[in-house]
Short mmCIF file of C-alpha atoms in Angstrom, two decimals:
data_model
loop_
_atom_site.label_atom_id
_atom_site.label_comp_id
_atom_site.label_asym_id
_atom_site.label_seq_id
_atom_site.Cartn_x
_atom_site.Cartn_y
_atom_site.Cartn_z
CA MET A 1 50.52 34.44 31.55
CA SER A 2 50.31 38.19 31.50
CA THR A 3 47.03 40.01 31.15
CA THR A 4 48.38 41.51 27.93
CA THR A 5 48.61 38.17 26.16
CA LYS A 6 45.25 37.00 27.47
CA HIS A 7 43.59 39.99 25.84
CA LEU A 8 45.28 40.08 22.47
CA LYS A 9 43.27 41.46 19.58
CA PRO A 10 43.34 40.08 16.03
CA ARG A 11 45.16 43.23 14.85
CA ASP A 12 48.02 42.33 17.23
CA MET A 13 48.98 39.53 14.81
CA ALA A 14 50.80 42.18 12.78
CA ARG A 15 52.43 43.79 15.83
CA SER A 16 56.18 43.62 16.26
CA ALA A 17 57.14 41.27 19.10
CA ASP A 18 59.70 38.53 19.58
CA VAL A 19 56.94 36.23 20.86
CA LEU A 20 53.35 37.47 20.79
CA SER A 21 51.99 35.07 23.41
CA PRO A 22 54.46 32.74 25.15
CA VAL A 23 53.12 29.54 26.71
CA ASP A 24 53.82 30.13 30.38
CA ASP A 25 50.59 29.23 32.14
CA LEU A 26 49.31 25.69 31.65
CA ALA A 27 46.31 24.05 33.32
CA THR A 28 47.21 22.05 36.43
CA LEU A 29 47.19 18.29 35.94
CA PRO A 30 45.37 16.01 38.42
CA ALA A 31 47.26 14.23 41.21
CA PRO A 32 49.86 12.83 41.30
CA TYR A 33 51.10 15.13 38.52
CA ASP A 34 50.10 18.29 40.35
CA GLU A 35 53.21 18.15 42.49
CA ASN A 36 55.42 15.14 41.73
CA GLY A 37 57.94 17.03 39.60
CA LEU A 38 57.68 14.50 36.76
CA GLU A 39 56.42 16.94 34.15
CA PRO A 40 59.21 17.63 31.65
CA GLY A 41 60.11 21.24 30.82
CA PHE A 42 60.02 22.94 27.44
CA LYS A 43 63.01 22.71 25.13
CA GLU A 44 64.80 26.06 25.04
CA PRO A 45 64.30 27.65 21.59
CA LYS A 46 67.41 28.76 19.71
CA GLU A 47 67.81 32.28 18.35
CA GLN A 48 68.62 30.92 14.90
CA TRP A 49 65.21 29.25 14.67
CA ALA A 50 63.44 32.58 15.06
CA ALA A 51 65.84 34.24 12.64
CA GLU A 52 64.97 31.76 9.89
CA HIS A 53 61.32 30.90 10.62
CA CYS A 54 58.28 32.27 12.41
CA ALA A 55 58.60 31.62 16.14
CA SER A 56 56.88 34.86 17.05
CA LEU A 57 53.38 33.49 17.66
CA ASP A 58 54.02 31.44 20.80
CA GLY A 59 57.65 30.38 20.55
CA PHE A 60 57.00 27.10 18.69
CA ILE A 61 57.64 26.26 15.04
CA ALA A 62 55.39 23.91 13.10
CA LEU A 63 55.98 25.26 9.59
CA ASP A 64 59.64 24.37 9.12
CA THR A 65 59.40 25.18 5.39
CA LEU A 66 58.22 28.74 6.04
CA LYS A 67 61.37 30.87 5.71
CA ARG A 68 61.74 34.56 6.44
CA PRO A 69 62.26 36.60 3.23
CA GLU A 70 65.71 38.02 2.67
CA THR A 71 64.63 40.98 0.55
CA LYS A 72 61.73 43.41 0.31
CA GLU A 73 60.92 41.96 -3.11
CA GLU A 74 60.61 38.45 -1.66
CA GLU A 75 58.30 39.70 1.07
CA ASP A 76 56.11 41.59 -1.41
CA GLU A 77 55.81 38.49 -3.60
CA PHE A 78 54.91 36.36 -0.57
CA VAL A 79 52.14 38.79 0.41
CA ARG A 80 50.84 38.95 -3.17
CA ARG A 81 50.59 35.18 -3.48
CA PHE A 82 48.91 34.91 -0.08
CA LEU A 83 46.26 37.45 -1.06
CA ALA A 84 45.66 35.68 -4.38
CA GLY A 85 45.16 32.41 -2.48
CA LEU A 86 42.93 34.10 0.09
CA GLU A 87 40.65 35.37 -2.68
CA LYS A 88 40.44 31.86 -4.17
CA LEU A 89 39.24 30.37 -0.87
CA PHE A 90 36.00 32.29 -1.24
CA GLN A 91 35.36 31.51 -4.90
CA ASP A 92 33.11 28.80 -6.34
CA ALA A 93 36.11 26.75 -7.47
CA ASN A 94 36.67 25.88 -3.80
CA ARG A 95 33.44 23.91 -4.11
CA ASN A 96 33.74 21.53 -1.17
CA ALA A 97 34.49 24.20 1.39
CA VAL A 98 33.35 27.60 0.19
CA GLN A 99 29.82 27.45 1.62
CA PRO A 100 30.66 26.34 5.20
CA LEU A 101 33.69 28.67 5.15
CA ALA A 102 31.62 31.66 4.07
CA LEU A 103 28.94 30.85 6.66
CA THR A 104 31.57 30.67 9.40
CA MET A 105 32.96 34.03 8.29
CA GLU A 106 29.54 35.71 8.14
CA TYR A 107 27.54 34.33 11.04
CA CYS A 108 29.86 33.93 14.02
CA ALA A 109 28.05 35.54 16.97
CA LYS A 110 31.28 35.71 19.06
CA CYS A 111 29.54 33.77 21.84
CA ASN A 112 32.84 31.87 22.39
CA THR A 113 31.08 28.56 23.00
CA CYS A 114 33.86 27.10 20.85
CA SER A 115 36.48 28.18 23.41
CA SER A 116 35.43 25.87 26.21
CA ALA A 117 35.13 23.03 23.67
CA CYS A 118 38.77 23.42 22.59
CA HIS A 119 41.25 21.25 24.48
CA ILE A 120 44.19 23.47 23.50
CA TYR A 121 42.51 26.69 24.66
CA GLU A 122 41.61 24.97 27.94
CA ALA A 123 45.11 23.48 28.38
CA ALA A 124 46.65 26.94 27.94
CA ASN A 125 44.33 28.44 30.56
CA GLY A 126 42.54 30.63 28.06
CA ASP A 127 45.34 31.95 25.89
CA GLU A 128 43.58 34.14 23.32
CA ILE A 129 45.60 32.96 20.30
CA TYR A 130 44.26 29.41 20.79
CA ARG A 131 40.61 30.47 20.83
CA PRO A 132 39.09 28.78 17.74
CA SER A 133 37.21 31.93 16.74
CA PHE A 134 40.35 34.10 17.12
CA ARG A 135 42.04 32.40 14.15
CA ALA A 136 38.88 32.77 12.06
CA ASP A 137 38.58 36.41 13.08
CA VAL A 138 42.09 37.17 11.85
CA LEU A 139 41.32 35.55 8.50
CA ARG A 140 37.99 37.39 8.29
CA ARG A 141 39.58 40.79 8.94
CA MET A 142 42.34 40.17 6.40
CA TYR A 143 39.81 39.18 3.74
CA LYS A 144 37.57 42.13 4.54
CA ARG A 145 40.47 44.59 4.32
CA HIS A 146 41.41 43.52 0.79
CA PHE A 147 38.29 42.08 -0.86
CA THR A 148 35.23 43.98 0.37
CA PRO A 149 34.30 47.57 -0.56
CA SER A 150 33.66 48.54 3.07
CA GLY A 151 36.98 47.12 4.20
CA LYS A 152 38.91 48.80 1.40
CA TYR A 153 37.45 52.25 2.01
CA LEU A 154 36.67 52.28 5.72
CA GLY A 155 39.33 49.88 7.01
CA ASN A 156 39.60 49.97 10.80
CA PHE A 157 36.14 51.53 11.15
CA VAL A 158 34.50 48.32 9.93
CA GLY A 159 36.86 45.87 11.61
CA ALA A 160 39.18 45.36 8.64
CA ASP A 161 42.09 46.14 10.91
CA VAL A 162 44.60 43.29 10.49
CA GLU A 163 47.52 44.53 8.44
CA VAL A 164 48.65 41.90 5.93
CA ASN A 165 52.42 41.57 6.07
CA TRP A 166 54.89 38.70 6.32
CA GLU A 167 54.68 38.51 10.11
CA SER A 168 50.87 38.46 10.33
CA ILE A 169 50.58 35.91 7.50
CA ALA A 170 53.26 33.70 9.03
CA ARG A 171 51.61 33.85 12.46
CA LEU A 172 48.27 32.94 10.87
CA GLY A 173 49.93 29.94 9.19
CA GLU A 174 51.50 28.84 12.47
CA SER A 175 48.13 29.36 14.17
CA ALA A 176 46.50 26.88 11.77
CA TYR A 177 48.91 24.30 13.21
CA ARG A 178 47.80 24.99 16.78
CA CYS A 179 44.49 23.28 15.96
CA ASN A 180 44.09 19.48 15.81
CA LEU A 181 41.13 19.78 13.39
CA CYS A 182 39.18 17.62 15.85
CA ARG A 183 36.08 19.78 15.22
CA ARG A 184 34.85 19.58 18.79
CA CYS A 185 34.35 23.35 18.49
CA GLY A 186 32.17 22.86 15.42
CA GLN A 187 30.05 20.32 17.25
CA ALA A 188 29.54 22.75 20.14
CA CYS A 189 28.78 25.85 18.03
CA PRO A 190 25.08 26.81 18.41
CA MET A 191 25.20 28.30 14.91
CA GLY A 192 26.67 25.13 13.38
CA LEU A 193 29.82 26.98 12.29
CA ASP A 194 33.11 25.19 11.82
CA ASN A 195 36.29 26.86 13.00
CA GLY A 196 38.18 23.60 12.46
CA LEU A 197 37.39 23.91 8.78
CA VAL A 198 38.81 27.44 8.82
CA ALA A 199 42.12 26.13 10.22
CA ARG A 200 42.23 23.47 7.51
CA GLU A 201 41.47 26.03 4.78
CA ILE A 202 44.36 28.19 5.98
CA ARG A 203 46.64 25.15 5.82
CA LYS A 204 45.33 24.49 2.31
CA LEU A 205 46.06 28.04 1.23
CA PHE A 206 49.64 27.74 2.50
CA SER A 207 50.22 24.38 0.79
CA GLN A 208 48.42 24.83 -2.52
CA GLU A 209 49.22 28.52 -3.12
CA LEU A 210 52.51 29.08 -1.29
CA GLY A 211 54.02 25.58 -1.36
CA ILE A 212 54.43 25.61 2.42
CA ALA A 213 53.59 22.60 4.61
CA PRO A 214 55.42 20.85 7.46
CA THR A 215 58.16 18.53 6.16
CA PRO A 216 56.95 15.47 8.14
CA VAL A 217 53.49 15.86 6.61
CA HIS A 218 54.34 16.73 3.01
CA ALA A 219 57.91 15.94 1.85
CA LYS A 220 58.41 13.01 4.23
CA GLY A 221 54.71 12.15 4.18
CA THR A 222 52.58 12.58 1.08
CA GLU A 223 55.40 12.90 -1.45
CA LEU A 224 57.21 9.87 -0.04
CA GLN A 225 54.02 7.81 -0.10
CA LEU A 226 53.33 8.69 -3.74
CA ARG A 227 56.91 7.80 -4.65
CA VAL A 228 57.51 4.52 -2.78
CA GLY A 229 54.08 3.48 -1.51
CA SER A 230 54.22 4.45 2.14
CA THR A 231 54.84 7.45 4.37
CA THR A 232 57.18 5.24 6.36
CA GLY A 233 59.38 4.62 3.32
CA LEU A 234 58.34 0.96 3.41
CA THR A 235 58.74 -0.41 -0.12
CA ARG A 236 57.03 -3.51 -1.53
CA PRO A 237 60.04 -5.80 -0.93
CA ALA A 238 60.43 -4.44 2.59
CA LEU A 239 56.72 -4.98 3.24
CA LEU A 240 56.91 -8.62 2.14
CA ASP A 241 59.96 -9.18 4.38
CA THR A 242 58.17 -7.52 7.28
CA LEU A 243 55.07 -9.67 6.86
CA GLU A 244 57.24 -12.78 6.84
CA PHE A 245 58.89 -11.63 10.05
CA ILE A 246 55.49 -10.98 11.66
CA GLU A 247 54.27 -14.46 10.66
CA GLU A 248 57.32 -15.99 12.35
CA ASP A 249 56.75 -13.84 15.41
CA ILE A 250 53.09 -14.90 15.63
CA GLU A 251 54.16 -18.54 15.62
CA GLU A 252 56.85 -17.94 18.21
CA GLN A 253 54.56 -15.96 20.54
CA THR A 254 51.32 -17.92 20.10
CA GLY A 255 52.20 -21.26 18.51
CA ARG A 256 49.85 -20.46 15.59
CA LYS A 257 50.78 -20.69 11.94
CA VAL A 258 49.03 -17.69 10.41
CA LYS A 259 49.72 -16.65 6.82
CA PHE A 260 48.96 -13.14 5.56
CA PRO A 261 46.88 -13.39 2.37
CA ILE A 262 48.57 -11.05 -0.13
CA ASP A 263 47.09 -9.76 -3.41
CA LYS A 264 44.26 -12.29 -3.28
CA GLU A 265 41.74 -11.47 -6.00
CA SER A 266 37.97 -11.14 -5.38
CA ALA A 267 38.31 -11.28 -1.59
CA ASP A 268 35.46 -9.94 0.52
CA VAL A 269 37.77 -7.52 2.31
CA LEU A 270 40.89 -5.56 1.38
CA LEU A 271 42.35 -4.59 4.76
CA LEU A 272 44.17 -1.28 4.64
CA HIS A 273 46.48 -0.58 7.57
CA ASN A 274 48.37 2.53 8.53
CA ALA A 275 51.81 1.27 7.43
CA GLY A 276 53.29 2.70 10.60
CA GLU A 277 51.77 -0.30 12.35
CA PHE A 278 54.02 -2.71 10.41
CA ILE A 279 57.09 -0.93 11.74
CA ALA A 280 56.21 0.57 15.14
CA TRP A 281 53.52 -1.84 16.35
CA PRO A 282 53.76 -5.13 14.35
CA GLU A 283 51.63 -6.78 17.04
CA ASN A 284 48.68 -4.84 15.60
CA PRO A 285 48.63 -6.26 12.03
CA ALA A 286 49.47 -9.59 13.68
CA ALA A 287 46.37 -9.27 15.87
CA PHE A 288 44.20 -8.50 12.83
CA ALA A 289 45.56 -11.60 11.08
CA ILE A 290 44.89 -13.81 14.12
CA LEU A 291 41.31 -12.56 14.51
CA LEU A 292 40.37 -12.70 10.82
CA ASP A 293 41.99 -16.12 10.46
CA GLU A 294 40.14 -17.52 13.50
CA ALA A 295 36.82 -16.05 12.32
CA GLY A 296 37.25 -17.39 8.78
CA VAL A 297 36.93 -14.01 7.02
CA ASN A 298 37.79 -13.94 3.30
CA TRP A 299 40.32 -11.10 3.28
CA THR A 300 43.56 -9.90 1.75
CA LEU A 301 46.33 -7.34 1.99
CA SER A 302 47.72 -5.62 -1.09
CA SER A 303 51.41 -5.29 -1.89
CA GLU A 304 50.79 -2.84 -4.75
CA LEU A 305 52.09 0.72 -4.66
CA MET A 306 49.48 2.72 -2.66
CA GLY A 307 47.77 -0.52 -1.62
CA TYR A 308 49.34 -1.20 1.76
CA ASP A 309 49.33 2.19 3.48
CA GLY A 310 45.93 3.67 4.33
CA VAL A 311 47.53 6.95 5.36
CA ASN A 312 46.43 10.04 3.45
CA TYR A 313 47.99 13.15 4.97
CA GLY A 314 46.34 15.34 2.35
CA ALA A 315 43.26 15.20 4.56
CA TRP A 316 45.04 17.59 6.90
CA TYR A 317 46.34 20.24 4.52
CA ASP A 318 45.88 19.84 0.76
CA ASP A 319 42.95 18.78 -1.45
CA VAL A 320 45.14 17.95 -4.45
CA GLN A 321 47.33 15.54 -2.50
CA LEU A 322 44.25 14.08 -0.78
CA LYS A 323 42.63 13.24 -4.12
CA LYS A 324 45.81 11.76 -5.65
CA ILE A 325 46.23 9.24 -2.84
CA ALA A 326 42.56 8.35 -2.40
CA THR A 327 42.14 7.76 -6.14
CA ALA A 328 45.20 5.51 -6.23
CA GLN A 329 43.92 3.50 -3.23
CA PHE A 330 40.57 2.97 -4.95
CA GLU A 331 42.37 1.82 -8.12
CA VAL A 332 44.25 -0.87 -6.18
CA ALA A 333 40.99 -2.20 -4.71
CA LYS A 334 39.26 -2.22 -8.12
CA LYS A 335 42.19 -4.05 -9.70
CA LEU A 336 41.98 -6.79 -7.05
CA GLY A 337 38.22 -7.00 -7.46
CA VAL A 338 37.54 -6.95 -3.71
CA LYS A 339 34.02 -6.31 -2.45
CA ARG A 340 35.05 -3.58 -0.03
CA ILE A 341 37.94 -1.79 1.63
CA VAL A 342 38.08 -2.13 5.41
CA VAL A 343 40.23 0.49 7.13
CA GLY A 344 42.28 -0.73 10.09
CA GLU A 345 43.29 1.22 13.19
CA CYS A 346 43.97 4.62 11.62
CA GLY A 347 41.56 7.43 12.41
CA HIS A 348 42.45 9.90 9.69
CA ALA A 349 42.47 7.10 7.06
CA HIS A 350 38.86 6.45 8.10
CA LYS A 351 37.94 10.04 7.34
CA ALA A 352 40.14 10.44 4.26
CA LEU A 353 38.85 7.36 2.44
CA GLY A 354 35.42 6.99 4.03
CA VAL A 355 34.29 10.63 4.02
CA SER A 356 36.58 13.07 2.15
CA ALA A 357 37.33 10.79 -0.82
CA ASP A 358 33.63 10.20 -1.24
CA ARG A 359 33.31 13.86 -2.21
CA LEU A 360 36.46 14.06 -4.35
CA ALA A 361 36.42 10.85 -6.40
CA GLU A 362 34.14 10.27 -9.38
CA SER A 363 31.35 7.76 -8.71
CA GLY A 364 32.77 5.17 -11.10
CA ASP A 365 36.13 5.24 -9.31
CA LYS A 366 34.81 4.36 -5.86
CA VAL A 367 34.84 1.11 -3.91
CA PRO A 368 32.74 0.69 -0.73
CA VAL A 369 34.72 1.67 2.36
CA GLU A 370 34.04 0.52 5.93
CA SER A 371 35.65 0.78 9.33
CA PHE A 372 37.10 -2.35 10.93
CA ILE A 373 35.16 -1.66 14.16
CA PRO A 374 31.63 -2.76 13.08
CA LEU A 375 33.17 -5.83 11.43
CA MET A 376 34.90 -6.82 14.67
CA ALA A 377 31.75 -6.14 16.68
CA GLU A 378 29.82 -8.46 14.36
CA LEU A 379 32.41 -11.22 14.84
CA VAL A 380 32.02 -10.85 18.62
CA ARG A 381 28.22 -10.60 18.53
CA THR A 382 27.75 -13.65 16.33
CA GLY A 383 30.17 -15.81 18.33
CA ARG A 384 32.62 -16.29 15.49
CA LEU A 385 35.24 -15.16 17.97
CA LYS A 386 35.06 -16.56 21.50
CA PHE A 387 36.56 -14.87 24.54
CA ASP A 388 37.54 -15.50 28.13
CA PRO A 389 37.05 -12.08 29.80
CA LYS A 390 39.13 -13.15 32.83
CA LYS A 391 42.20 -12.73 30.63
CA ASN A 392 41.49 -9.00 30.44
CA ASP A 393 40.53 -8.54 34.08
CA PHE A 394 42.39 -5.27 34.73
CA PRO A 395 41.33 -1.61 34.47
CA VAL A 396 40.78 -0.64 30.83
CA THR A 397 39.70 2.70 29.41
CA LEU A 398 38.96 3.76 25.84
CA HIS A 399 40.21 6.71 23.85
CA ASP A 400 37.79 7.73 21.08
CA PRO A 401 39.66 8.85 17.92
CA CYS A 402 37.95 12.04 16.68
CA ASN A 403 37.90 10.96 13.04
CA VAL A 404 36.19 7.66 13.85
CA VAL A 405 33.74 8.86 16.48
CA ARG A 406 32.96 12.55 16.00
CA GLN A 407 33.49 12.66 12.22
CA MET A 408 31.93 9.28 11.30
CA GLY A 409 29.57 8.51 14.19
CA ILE A 410 31.05 5.09 15.04
CA VAL A 411 30.46 5.13 18.78
CA MET A 412 28.85 1.96 20.14
CA PRO A 413 30.48 -1.08 18.40
CA GLN A 414 33.83 -0.58 20.15
CA ARG A 415 32.03 -0.32 23.49
CA GLU A 416 30.05 -3.46 22.73
CA ILE A 417 33.35 -5.27 22.19
CA LEU A 418 35.08 -3.96 25.31
CA LYS A 419 32.09 -4.68 27.54
CA ALA A 420 32.15 -8.27 26.28
CA ILE A 421 35.86 -8.88 26.78
CA ALA A 422 37.12 -6.52 29.54
CA PRO A 423 35.26 -6.76 32.89
CA GLN A 424 36.90 -3.61 34.31
CA PHE A 425 36.24 -1.37 31.32
CA ARG A 426 35.43 2.20 32.30
CA GLU A 427 34.75 5.31 30.22
CA MET A 428 36.76 8.50 30.12
CA THR A 429 34.87 11.68 30.94
CA PRO A 430 33.65 13.02 28.59
CA HIS A 431 33.58 10.29 25.94
CA GLY A 432 31.99 9.29 22.64
CA VAL A 433 31.40 12.24 20.33
CA ASP A 434 32.28 14.58 23.21
CA ASN A 435 35.68 13.01 23.79
CA TYR A 436 38.80 15.17 23.61
CA CYS A 437 41.40 14.77 20.88
CA CYS A 438 44.55 12.89 21.88
CA GLY A 439 46.48 16.03 20.95
CA GLY A 440 48.24 14.34 18.03
CA GLY A 441 45.50 14.79 15.46
CA SER A 442 45.96 16.44 12.04
CA GLY A 443 49.68 15.68 11.84
CA PHE A 444 50.85 16.69 15.31
CA ALA A 445 51.68 13.06 16.13
CA ILE A 446 54.44 12.97 13.52
CA MET A 447 55.61 16.60 13.73
CA ASN A 448 58.78 16.88 15.76
CA SER A 449 60.69 19.61 13.92
CA TYR A 450 62.48 22.07 16.20
CA ASN A 451 60.50 22.29 19.45
CA PHE A 452 57.05 21.38 18.16
CA GLY A 453 57.04 18.01 19.93
CA ASP A 454 56.96 19.92 23.24
CA PHE A 455 53.79 21.73 22.18
CA ARG A 456 52.12 18.40 21.41
CA ASN A 457 53.25 16.55 24.53
CA LYS A 458 52.65 19.35 27.04
CA VAL A 459 49.87 21.49 25.54
CA SER A 460 47.72 19.80 22.89
CA SER A 461 47.84 16.40 24.68
CA ARG A 462 47.29 17.85 28.15
CA LYS A 463 43.54 17.36 28.26
CA LYS A 464 43.90 13.75 27.10
CA PHE A 465 46.46 13.05 29.81
CA GLU A 466 44.08 14.53 32.37
CA GLN A 467 41.34 12.21 31.10
CA ILE A 468 43.59 9.15 31.35
CA ILE A 469 44.58 9.95 34.95
CA ASN A 470 40.98 10.56 35.98
CA ALA A 471 39.66 7.44 34.23
CA PHE A 472 41.72 5.21 36.52
CA GLY A 473 40.94 7.17 39.70
CA ASP A 474 42.77 5.98 42.81
CA GLU A 475 44.17 3.00 40.90
CA PHE A 476 46.24 5.29 38.70
CA SER A 477 48.92 5.82 41.35
CA ASN A 478 49.13 2.15 42.33
CA PRO A 479 52.01 0.57 40.39
CA ASP A 480 50.84 -2.90 41.44
CA VAL A 481 47.72 -2.55 39.30
CA VAL A 482 48.19 -2.99 35.53
CA LYS A 483 46.16 -0.43 33.60
CA PHE A 484 45.45 -0.24 29.85
CA VAL A 485 44.46 2.61 27.51
CA CYS A 486 42.78 1.24 24.39
CA ALA A 487 43.46 3.60 21.46
CA PRO A 488 42.21 2.20 18.14
CA CYS A 489 44.13 4.64 15.93
CA SER A 490 47.79 4.67 14.96
CA ASN A 491 48.30 8.43 15.38
CA CYS A 492 46.44 8.50 18.70
CA LYS A 493 48.46 5.52 19.87
CA GLY A 494 51.71 7.28 18.98
CA THR A 495 50.64 10.37 20.87
CA ILE A 496 49.59 8.41 23.96
CA ARG A 497 52.89 6.50 23.77
CA ASP A 498 54.73 9.84 23.92
CA ILE A 499 52.63 11.08 26.85
CA LEU A 500 53.29 7.91 28.85
CA LYS A 501 57.00 8.10 28.07
CA ASP A 502 57.53 11.83 28.64
CA PHE A 503 55.67 11.86 31.96
CA LYS A 504 57.18 8.48 33.00
CA VAL A 505 53.69 7.05 33.42
CA THR A 506 54.40 3.46 32.44
CA LYS A 507 57.58 3.33 34.47
CA ASN A 508 56.04 4.74 37.66
CA TYR A 509 52.37 3.84 37.47
CA ASN A 510 52.17 0.72 35.27
CA VAL A 511 49.90 2.25 32.61
CA HIS A 512 50.10 0.66 29.14
CA TYR A 513 48.47 1.34 25.79
CA GLY A 514 47.52 -0.54 22.62
CA GLY A 515 44.90 -1.09 19.98
CA LEU A 516 41.43 -2.59 20.12
CA VAL A 517 42.39 -5.72 18.19
CA ASP A 518 45.35 -6.24 20.54
CA ILE A 519 43.16 -6.52 23.62
CA MET A 520 40.72 -8.68 21.65
CA VAL A 521 43.48 -11.20 20.89
CA ASN A 522 44.65 -11.08 24.51
CA GLY A 523 41.13 -12.09 25.53
CA LEU A 524 40.62 -14.88 22.99
CA ALA A 525 39.58 -18.11 24.71
CA SER A 526 41.87 -20.02 22.38
CA MET A 527 45.03 -18.14 23.40
CA GLU A 528 47.28 -20.22 25.63
CA ARG A 529 49.40 -17.33 26.95
CA PRO A 530 48.93 -13.55 27.26
CA TYR A 531 49.27 -11.63 24.01
CA PHE A 532 50.38 -8.54 25.91
CA GLU A 533 54.05 -8.64 26.77
CA PHE A 534 53.45 -6.68 29.99
CA LEU A 535 51.28 -9.52 31.31
CA ARG A 536 53.87 -12.22 30.76
CA ASP A 537 56.19 -13.35 33.55
#
């Protein structure tokens, strides 16, 4: 990376350049990936992409719905609507965010503690545009230039020096999608300021005021879920067929006849999965069913619209969409009369329904929400599930999903489980609330438009890959030793799957991944054969 791009100033966001700061200097990975030639290259961007969208920040495109204006009038209207939305962010109507946003704008001491906490900034060897406070500084200077007396009259003399035009706005929007919203920076800030919130507020401005959000997140995500019931497109009939298939598969693989309880009224637990599990990892809902059946828990699934997909992508970019989905999920639970909703292995669903919805929904609309992790820990602790740890006697490490651990403080129950069932469990460094994001958080895991998948797999996931390699130490390079990364979150699991595939980790080094309930079932004393396919002959 050139010195020029390492020392960019916020005002450079409006500067004319094909690519303001190309990604050409990544942190070196640990051995054996420091020199084995297995790291894939970047996909070559096409000229047409840049002609139609904004590829001028770093060469990647996240906002595939952000189109370059064709006329001066279109550009002027775009700028006008952006400024109107920017003003709204700092008004009382933005009640859930205006205070922490204003504090972050006013009190940042520019100490840059947030920089070393950011896995993307570290992965890019200190590229200025990925510094968490850089993004906030651009927004601050734009706001100051147009909405404060000093900025209007003194401009550059008081730091209101970011020109607001299509290019600078578009780069700011792209910049908001170079942050996983993991809020590790906010945790590290000595002033308690939250640059992750700033990134999310910029996304919100683009979605709610400009109608711009990544297609996989909005059109193929939220809108599809509201229309058919799931971001996967899984309809009610398809769900019922899938559950039947999973029941048959459970019997074939384990010899057990397990029946999914569906739409059972007044159950203790409504289990809400990420519907992606039904399609991509059916062994996960199967594992839940085996465990809850063996422990005798009174539970149910719902087949109602909005009742079988815990996903809520609005948590990443749009308060209106977030509230629509959360409210509908609560309505399903109330209609069934269940005592509580238990969220399965989906990190952002934990936060959306357990934290964000708590602030958006009216008190009479709510149903108690819990994570599946404490419930599973209780079943282990009380002996309702019995294990034979020898079945999991291989190196196991744990990825901590940010939304579960850092955002909700659920840190110890998953460790209590793994210590009881996996004799070779070892921590990543750092771990718990200090753990790094998988790199797929806040929508990155499902965003593959144009070349954005390369950014996720090689940049935002880089720190996580480094942690996985280091967690297994010398055993990592030994293909004779089976190794397992436990990732109790659907999005994290998808991201780790892509890392292992892109870097040929499973093929060359025998590293596998899966959920927490998967390894629990593999370790059940009552299981007659391994649950994990990679352990079978």
